[in-house]
mmCIF file of C-alpha atoms in Angstrom:
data_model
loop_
_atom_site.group_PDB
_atom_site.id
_atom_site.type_symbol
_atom_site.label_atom_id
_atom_site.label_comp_id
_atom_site.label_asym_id
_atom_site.label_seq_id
_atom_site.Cartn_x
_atom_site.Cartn_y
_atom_site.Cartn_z
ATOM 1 C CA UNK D 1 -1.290 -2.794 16.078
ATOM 2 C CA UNK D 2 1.064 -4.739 13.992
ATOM 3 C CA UNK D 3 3.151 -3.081 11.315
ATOM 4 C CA UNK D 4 2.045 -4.287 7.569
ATOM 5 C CA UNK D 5 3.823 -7.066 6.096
ATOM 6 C CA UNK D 6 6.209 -6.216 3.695
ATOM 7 C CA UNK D 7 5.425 -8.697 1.414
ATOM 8 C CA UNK D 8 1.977 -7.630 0.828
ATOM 9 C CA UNK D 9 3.303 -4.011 -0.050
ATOM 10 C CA UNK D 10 5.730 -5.413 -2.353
ATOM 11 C CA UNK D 11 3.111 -7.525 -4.043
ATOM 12 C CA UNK D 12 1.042 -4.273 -3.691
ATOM 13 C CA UNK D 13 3.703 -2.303 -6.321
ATOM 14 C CA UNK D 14 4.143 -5.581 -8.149
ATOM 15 C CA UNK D 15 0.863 -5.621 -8.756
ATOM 16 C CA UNK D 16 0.108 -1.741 -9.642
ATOM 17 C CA UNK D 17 3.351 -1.463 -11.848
ATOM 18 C CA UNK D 18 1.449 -5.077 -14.051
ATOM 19 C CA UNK D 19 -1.094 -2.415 -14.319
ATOM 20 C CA UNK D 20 0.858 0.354 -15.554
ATOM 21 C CA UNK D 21 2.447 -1.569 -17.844
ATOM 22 C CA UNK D 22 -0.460 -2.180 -19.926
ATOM 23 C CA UNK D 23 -2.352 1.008 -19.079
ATOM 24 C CA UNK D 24 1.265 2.598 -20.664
ATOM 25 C CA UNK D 25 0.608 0.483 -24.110
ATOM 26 C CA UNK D 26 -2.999 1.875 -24.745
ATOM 27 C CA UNK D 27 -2.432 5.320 -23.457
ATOM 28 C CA UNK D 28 0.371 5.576 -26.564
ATOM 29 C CA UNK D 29 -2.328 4.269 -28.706
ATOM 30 C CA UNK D 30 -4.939 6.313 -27.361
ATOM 31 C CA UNK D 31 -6.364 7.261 -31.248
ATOM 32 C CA UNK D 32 -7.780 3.819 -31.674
ATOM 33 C CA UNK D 33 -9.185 3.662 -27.982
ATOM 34 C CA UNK D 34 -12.935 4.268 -28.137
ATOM 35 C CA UNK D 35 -14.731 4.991 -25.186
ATOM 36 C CA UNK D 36 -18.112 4.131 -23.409
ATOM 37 C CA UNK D 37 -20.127 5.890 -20.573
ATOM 38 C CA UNK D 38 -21.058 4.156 -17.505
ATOM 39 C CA UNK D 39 -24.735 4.237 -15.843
ATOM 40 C CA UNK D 40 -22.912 7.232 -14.261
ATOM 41 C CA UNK D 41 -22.273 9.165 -16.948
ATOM 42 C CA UNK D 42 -18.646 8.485 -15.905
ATOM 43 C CA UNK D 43 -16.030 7.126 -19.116
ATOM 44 C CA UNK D 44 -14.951 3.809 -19.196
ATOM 45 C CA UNK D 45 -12.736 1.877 -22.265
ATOM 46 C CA UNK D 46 -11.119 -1.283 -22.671
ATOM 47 C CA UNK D 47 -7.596 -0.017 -21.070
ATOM 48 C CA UNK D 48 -9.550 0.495 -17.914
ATOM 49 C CA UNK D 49 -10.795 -3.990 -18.239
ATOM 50 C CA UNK D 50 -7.343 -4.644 -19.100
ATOM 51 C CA UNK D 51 -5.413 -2.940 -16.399
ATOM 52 C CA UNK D 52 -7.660 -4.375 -13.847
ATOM 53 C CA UNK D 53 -7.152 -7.781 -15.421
ATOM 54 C CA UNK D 54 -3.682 -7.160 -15.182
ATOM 55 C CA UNK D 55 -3.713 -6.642 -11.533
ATOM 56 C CA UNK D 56 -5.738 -9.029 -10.474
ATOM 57 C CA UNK D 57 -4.021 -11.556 -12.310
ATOM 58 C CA UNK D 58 -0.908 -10.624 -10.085
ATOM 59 C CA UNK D 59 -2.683 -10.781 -6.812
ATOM 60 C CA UNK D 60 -5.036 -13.649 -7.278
ATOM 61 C CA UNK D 61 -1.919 -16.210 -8.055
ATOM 62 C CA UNK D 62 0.008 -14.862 -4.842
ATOM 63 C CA UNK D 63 -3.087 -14.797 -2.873
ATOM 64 C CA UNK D 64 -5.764 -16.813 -4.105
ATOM 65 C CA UNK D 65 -7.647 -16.855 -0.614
ATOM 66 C CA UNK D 66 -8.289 -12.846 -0.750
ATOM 67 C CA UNK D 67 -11.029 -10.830 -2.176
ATOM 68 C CA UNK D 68 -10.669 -8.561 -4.819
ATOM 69 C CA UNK D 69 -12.792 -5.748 -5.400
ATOM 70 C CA UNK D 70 -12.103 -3.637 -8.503
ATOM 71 C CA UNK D 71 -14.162 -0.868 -10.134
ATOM 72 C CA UNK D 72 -14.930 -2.471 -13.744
ATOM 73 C CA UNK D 73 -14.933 -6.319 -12.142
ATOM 74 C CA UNK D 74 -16.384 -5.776 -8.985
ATOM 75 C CA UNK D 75 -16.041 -8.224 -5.777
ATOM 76 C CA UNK D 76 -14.549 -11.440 -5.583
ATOM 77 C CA UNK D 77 -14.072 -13.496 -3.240
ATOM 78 C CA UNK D 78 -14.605 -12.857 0.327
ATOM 79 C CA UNK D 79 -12.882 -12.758 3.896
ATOM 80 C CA UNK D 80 -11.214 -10.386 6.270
ATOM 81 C CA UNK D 81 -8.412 -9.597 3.324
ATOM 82 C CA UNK D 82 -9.180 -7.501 0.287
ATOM 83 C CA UNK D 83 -7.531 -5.877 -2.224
ATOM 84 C CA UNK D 84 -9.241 -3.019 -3.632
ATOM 85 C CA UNK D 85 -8.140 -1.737 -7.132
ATOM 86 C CA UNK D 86 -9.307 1.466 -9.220
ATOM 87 C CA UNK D 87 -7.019 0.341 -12.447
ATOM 88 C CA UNK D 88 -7.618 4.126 -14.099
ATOM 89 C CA UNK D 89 -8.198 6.845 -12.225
ATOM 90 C CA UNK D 90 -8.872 9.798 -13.855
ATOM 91 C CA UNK D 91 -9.949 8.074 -17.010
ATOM 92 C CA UNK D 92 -11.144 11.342 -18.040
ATOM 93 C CA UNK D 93 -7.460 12.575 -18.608
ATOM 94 C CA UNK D 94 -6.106 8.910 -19.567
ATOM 95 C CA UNK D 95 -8.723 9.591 -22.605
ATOM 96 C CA UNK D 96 -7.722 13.246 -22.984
ATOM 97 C CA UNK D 97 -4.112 12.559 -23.101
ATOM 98 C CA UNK D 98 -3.376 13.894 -19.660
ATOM 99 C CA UNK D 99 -0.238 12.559 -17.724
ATOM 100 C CA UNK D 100 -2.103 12.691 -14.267
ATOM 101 C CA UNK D 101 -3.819 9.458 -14.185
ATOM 102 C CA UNK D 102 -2.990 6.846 -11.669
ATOM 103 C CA UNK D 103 -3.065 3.317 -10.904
ATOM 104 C CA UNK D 104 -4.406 2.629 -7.518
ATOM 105 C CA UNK D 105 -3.979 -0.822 -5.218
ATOM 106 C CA UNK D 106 -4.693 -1.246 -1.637
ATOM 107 C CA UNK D 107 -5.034 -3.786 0.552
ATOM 108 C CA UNK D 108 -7.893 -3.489 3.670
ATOM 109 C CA UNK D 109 -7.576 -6.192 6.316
ATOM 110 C CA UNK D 110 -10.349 -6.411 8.651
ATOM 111 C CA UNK D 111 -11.402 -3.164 7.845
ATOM 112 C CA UNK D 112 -8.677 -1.073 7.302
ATOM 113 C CA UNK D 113 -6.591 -0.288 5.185
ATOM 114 C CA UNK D 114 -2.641 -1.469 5.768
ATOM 115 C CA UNK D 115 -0.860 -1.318 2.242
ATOM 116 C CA UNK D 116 -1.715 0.951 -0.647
ATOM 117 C CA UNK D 117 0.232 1.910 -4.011
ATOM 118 C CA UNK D 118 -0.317 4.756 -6.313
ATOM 119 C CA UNK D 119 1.626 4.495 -9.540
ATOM 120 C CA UNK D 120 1.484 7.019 -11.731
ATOM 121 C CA UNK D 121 2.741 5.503 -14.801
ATOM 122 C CA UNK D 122 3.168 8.250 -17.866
ATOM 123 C CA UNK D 123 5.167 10.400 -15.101
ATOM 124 C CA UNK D 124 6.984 7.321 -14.502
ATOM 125 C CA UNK D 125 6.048 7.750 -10.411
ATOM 126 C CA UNK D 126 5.568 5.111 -7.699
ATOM 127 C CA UNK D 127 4.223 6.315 -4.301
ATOM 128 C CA UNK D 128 3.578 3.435 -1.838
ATOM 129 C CA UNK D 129 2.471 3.188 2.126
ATOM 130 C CA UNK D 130 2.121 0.453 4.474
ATOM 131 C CA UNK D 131 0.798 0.855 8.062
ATOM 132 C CA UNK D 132 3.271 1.638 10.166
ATOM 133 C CA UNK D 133 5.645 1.472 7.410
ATOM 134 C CA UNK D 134 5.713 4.680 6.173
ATOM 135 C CA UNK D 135 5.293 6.599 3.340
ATOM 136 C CA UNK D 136 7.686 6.486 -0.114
ATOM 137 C CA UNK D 137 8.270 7.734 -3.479
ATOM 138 C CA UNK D 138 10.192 6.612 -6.025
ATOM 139 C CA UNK D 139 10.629 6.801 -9.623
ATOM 140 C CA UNK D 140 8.794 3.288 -11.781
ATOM 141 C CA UNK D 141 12.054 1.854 -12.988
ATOM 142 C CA UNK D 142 14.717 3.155 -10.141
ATOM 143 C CA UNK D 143 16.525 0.443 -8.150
ATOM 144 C CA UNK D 144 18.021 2.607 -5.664
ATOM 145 C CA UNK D 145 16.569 3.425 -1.796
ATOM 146 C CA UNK D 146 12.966 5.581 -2.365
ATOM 147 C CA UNK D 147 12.524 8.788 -0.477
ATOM 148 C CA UNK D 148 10.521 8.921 2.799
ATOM 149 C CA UNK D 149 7.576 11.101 2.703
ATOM 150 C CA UNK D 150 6.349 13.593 5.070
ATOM 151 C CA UNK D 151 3.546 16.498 5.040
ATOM 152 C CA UNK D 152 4.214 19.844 5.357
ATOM 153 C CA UNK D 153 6.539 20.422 8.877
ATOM 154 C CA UNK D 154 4.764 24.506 9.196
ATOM 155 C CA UNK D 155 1.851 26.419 8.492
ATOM 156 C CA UNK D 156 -1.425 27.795 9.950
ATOM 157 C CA UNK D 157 -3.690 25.416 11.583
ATOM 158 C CA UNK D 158 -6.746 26.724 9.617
ATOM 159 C CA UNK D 159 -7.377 26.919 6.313
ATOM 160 C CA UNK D 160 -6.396 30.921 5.899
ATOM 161 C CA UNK D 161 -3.891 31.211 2.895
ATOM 162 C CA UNK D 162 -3.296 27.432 2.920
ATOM 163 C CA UNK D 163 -2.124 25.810 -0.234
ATOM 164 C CA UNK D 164 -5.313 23.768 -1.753
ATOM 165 C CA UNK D 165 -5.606 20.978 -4.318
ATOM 166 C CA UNK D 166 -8.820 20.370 -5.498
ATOM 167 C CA UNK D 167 -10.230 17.117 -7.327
ATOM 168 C CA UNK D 168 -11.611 16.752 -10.060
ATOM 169 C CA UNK D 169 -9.805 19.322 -12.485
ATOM 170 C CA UNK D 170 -11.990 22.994 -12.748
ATOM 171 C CA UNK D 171 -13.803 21.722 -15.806
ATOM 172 C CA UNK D 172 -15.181 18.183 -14.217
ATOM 173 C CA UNK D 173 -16.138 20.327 -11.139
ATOM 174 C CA UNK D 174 -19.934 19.954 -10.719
ATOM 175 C CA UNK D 175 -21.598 23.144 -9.931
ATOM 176 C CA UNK D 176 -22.962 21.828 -6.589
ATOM 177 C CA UNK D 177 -19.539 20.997 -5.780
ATOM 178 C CA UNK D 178 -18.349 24.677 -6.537
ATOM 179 C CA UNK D 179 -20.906 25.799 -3.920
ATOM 180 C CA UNK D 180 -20.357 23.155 -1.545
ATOM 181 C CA UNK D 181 -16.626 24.287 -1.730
ATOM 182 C CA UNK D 182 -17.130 28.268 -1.295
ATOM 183 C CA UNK D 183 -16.520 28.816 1.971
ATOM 184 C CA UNK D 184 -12.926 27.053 1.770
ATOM 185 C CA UNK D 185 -12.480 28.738 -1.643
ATOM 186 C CA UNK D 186 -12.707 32.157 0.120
ATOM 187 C CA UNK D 187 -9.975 31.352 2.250
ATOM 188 C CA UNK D 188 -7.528 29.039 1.032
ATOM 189 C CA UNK D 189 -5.552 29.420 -2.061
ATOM 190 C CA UNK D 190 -6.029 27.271 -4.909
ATOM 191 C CA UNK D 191 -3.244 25.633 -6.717
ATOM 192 C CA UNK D 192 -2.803 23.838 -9.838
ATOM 193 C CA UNK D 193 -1.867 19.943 -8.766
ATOM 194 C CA UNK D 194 0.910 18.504 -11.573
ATOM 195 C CA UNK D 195 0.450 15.289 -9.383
ATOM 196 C CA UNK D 196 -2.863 13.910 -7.449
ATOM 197 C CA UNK D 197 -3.444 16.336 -4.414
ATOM 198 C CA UNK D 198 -3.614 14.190 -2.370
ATOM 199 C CA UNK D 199 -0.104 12.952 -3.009
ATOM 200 C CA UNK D 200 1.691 16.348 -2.941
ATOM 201 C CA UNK D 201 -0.535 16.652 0.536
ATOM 202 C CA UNK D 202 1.904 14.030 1.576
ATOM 203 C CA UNK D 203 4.719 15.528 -0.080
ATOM 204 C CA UNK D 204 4.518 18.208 1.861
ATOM 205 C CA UNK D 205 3.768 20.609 -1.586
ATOM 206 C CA UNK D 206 0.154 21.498 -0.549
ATOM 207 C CA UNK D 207 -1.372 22.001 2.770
ATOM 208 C CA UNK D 208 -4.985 20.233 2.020
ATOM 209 C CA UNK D 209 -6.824 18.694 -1.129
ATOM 210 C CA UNK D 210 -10.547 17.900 -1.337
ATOM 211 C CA UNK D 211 -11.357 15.142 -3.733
ATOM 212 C CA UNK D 212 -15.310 15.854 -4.374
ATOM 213 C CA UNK D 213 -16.531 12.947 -5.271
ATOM 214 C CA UNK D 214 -15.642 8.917 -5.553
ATOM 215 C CA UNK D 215 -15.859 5.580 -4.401
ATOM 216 C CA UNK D 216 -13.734 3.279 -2.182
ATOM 217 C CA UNK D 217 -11.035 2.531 -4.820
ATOM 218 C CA UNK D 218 -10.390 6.262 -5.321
ATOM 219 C CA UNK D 219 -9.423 7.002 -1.577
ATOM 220 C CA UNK D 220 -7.953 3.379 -0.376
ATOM 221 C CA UNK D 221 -4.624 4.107 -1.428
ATOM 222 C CA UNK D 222 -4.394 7.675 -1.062
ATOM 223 C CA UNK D 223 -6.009 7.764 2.063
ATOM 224 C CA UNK D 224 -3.195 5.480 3.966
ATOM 225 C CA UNK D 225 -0.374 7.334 2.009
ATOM 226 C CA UNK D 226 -1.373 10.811 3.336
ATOM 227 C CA UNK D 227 -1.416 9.032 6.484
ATOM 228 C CA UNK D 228 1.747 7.467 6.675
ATOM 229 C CA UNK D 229 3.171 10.853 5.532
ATOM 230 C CA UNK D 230 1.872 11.997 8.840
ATOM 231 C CA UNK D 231 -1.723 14.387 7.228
ATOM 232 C CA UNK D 232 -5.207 13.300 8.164
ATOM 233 C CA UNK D 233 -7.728 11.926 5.953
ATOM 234 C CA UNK D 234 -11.387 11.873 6.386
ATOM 235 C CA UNK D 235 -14.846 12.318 4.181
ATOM 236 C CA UNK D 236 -16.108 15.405 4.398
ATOM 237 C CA UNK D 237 -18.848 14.021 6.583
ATOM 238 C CA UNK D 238 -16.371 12.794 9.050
ATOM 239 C CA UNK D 239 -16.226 8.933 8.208
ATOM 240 C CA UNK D 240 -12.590 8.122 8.786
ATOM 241 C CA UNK D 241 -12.064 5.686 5.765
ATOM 242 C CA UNK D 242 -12.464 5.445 2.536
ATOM 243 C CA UNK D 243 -15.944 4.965 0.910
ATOM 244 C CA UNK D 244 -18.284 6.632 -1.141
ATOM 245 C CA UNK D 245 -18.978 10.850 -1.414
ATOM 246 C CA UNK D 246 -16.366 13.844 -0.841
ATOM 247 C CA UNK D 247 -12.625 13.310 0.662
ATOM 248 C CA UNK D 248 -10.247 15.645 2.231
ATOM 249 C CA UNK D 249 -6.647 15.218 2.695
ATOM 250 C CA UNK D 250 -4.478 17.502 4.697
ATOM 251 C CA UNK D 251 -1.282 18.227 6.879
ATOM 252 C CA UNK D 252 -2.070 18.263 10.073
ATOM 253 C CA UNK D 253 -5.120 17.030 12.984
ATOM 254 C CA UNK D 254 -6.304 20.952 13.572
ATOM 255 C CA UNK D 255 -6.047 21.690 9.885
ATOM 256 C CA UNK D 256 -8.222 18.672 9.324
ATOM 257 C CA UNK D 257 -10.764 19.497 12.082
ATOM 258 C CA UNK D 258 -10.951 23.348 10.948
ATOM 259 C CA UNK D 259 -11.606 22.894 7.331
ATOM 260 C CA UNK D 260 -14.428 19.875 7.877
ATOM 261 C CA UNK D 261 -15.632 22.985 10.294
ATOM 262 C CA UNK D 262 -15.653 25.627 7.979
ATOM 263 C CA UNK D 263 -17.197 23.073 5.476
ATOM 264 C CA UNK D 264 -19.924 21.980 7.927
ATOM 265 C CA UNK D 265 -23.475 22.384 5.801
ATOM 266 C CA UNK D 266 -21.967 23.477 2.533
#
């Protein structure tokens, strides 16, 4: 397996931080943003168009022969190379005035995913990944080397006392999802996530994270960066890439295998 090119990572952050920029602008406007619902019931508004406009702008004029598949624009395109952007997630808090939300590109090439950025762009926060690569933070605007990223070194191999994100925040927490989470609720010990889980996961600052619900775009870039970090990712039901329905992120292989145990039939 050939490392990822390093080109497509760095138009991967080139891309994201067009995004930010623009997602920045509304979010310090956010008084005269109004806001729509989706089919879903999920909130949508026009930063949301415009940062995905923003990306793709960047990626379709360095690579006009790839897809694109974005969450407000859809699919375009078609081929073994797509990117795959979500241009706000966590809309919910961009609305609310939250610093938490996130810009997310990837890049999947025949299948799997090989580059993926997460800028988080009111904490002024780039984390990146490319397969084989490695994962990195840095801060938006620094010009110096980024630091590597690795999980958590120690700790149990099963979920007893280990330090859990979960996503959504409580109040977006479906009850269903509650329930479906008990068992791992009784064991593990919820923490409060300043950052995306999944992201301290690979920062070594929690030990798991269970995202309960989303779509492709949510987990592309997340999913590769816990990776690279050296955690596991899976959906809850096993599938080991991104796509549609629950997510967990965590530190090590047995951690992985024991919580997706212990959360077998919830």
């Amino acid at each position: 397996m050939r490392n990822t090119d390093d080109s497509d990572i760095a138009l991967a952050r080139r891309a994201a931080l067009a995004g930010a920029a623009v997602g920045l602008r509304y979010f310090a406007a956010l008084a005269d943003l109004p806001t729509e619902l989706k089919a879903d019931g999920s909130t949508v508004t026009e930063a949301d168009r415009a940062v995905e406009t923003a990306v793709r702008d960047v990626l379709a004029a360095a690579r006009p022969a790839d897809a694109i598949l974005g969450e407000e624009g859809g699919l375009t395109g078609a081929g073994g190379r797509r990117w795959i952007i979500d241009p706000i997630d966590g809309t919910a808090m961009f609305v609310a005035g939250d610093d938490r939300w996130l810009v997310l590109v990837a890049l999947e090439e025949d299948g799997e995913i090989v580059a993926g950025v997460a800028a988080v762009p009111a904490q002024g926060a780039l984390w990146w990944a490319g397969r084989g690569a490695g994962a990195y933070h840095s801060g938006i605007d620094d010009d110096g080397p980024a630091r590597r990223l690795h999980v958590a070194s120690d700790g149990a191999d099963t979920p007893d006392g280990a330090r859990l994100g979960v996503i959504p925040f409580d109040d977006q927490v479906f009850p269903a999802e509650w329930t479906m989470l008990a068992p791992l609720l009784a064991t593990a010990r919820k923490e409060p996530w300043p950052t995306h889980a999944a992201l301290l996961v690979a920062d070594g600052r929690l030990d798991l994270a269970v995202q309960t619900r989303g779509q492709v775009w949510d987990f592309a870039a997340t999913s590769l960066i816990v990776r690279e970090a050296g955690g596991r990712y899976s959906g809850l039901d096993g599938r080991p890439g991104p796509g549609a329905g629950p997510s967990l992120f965590t530190r090590s292989g047995p951690l992985h295998a024991a919580t997706l145990k212990l959360l077998e039939g919830s």
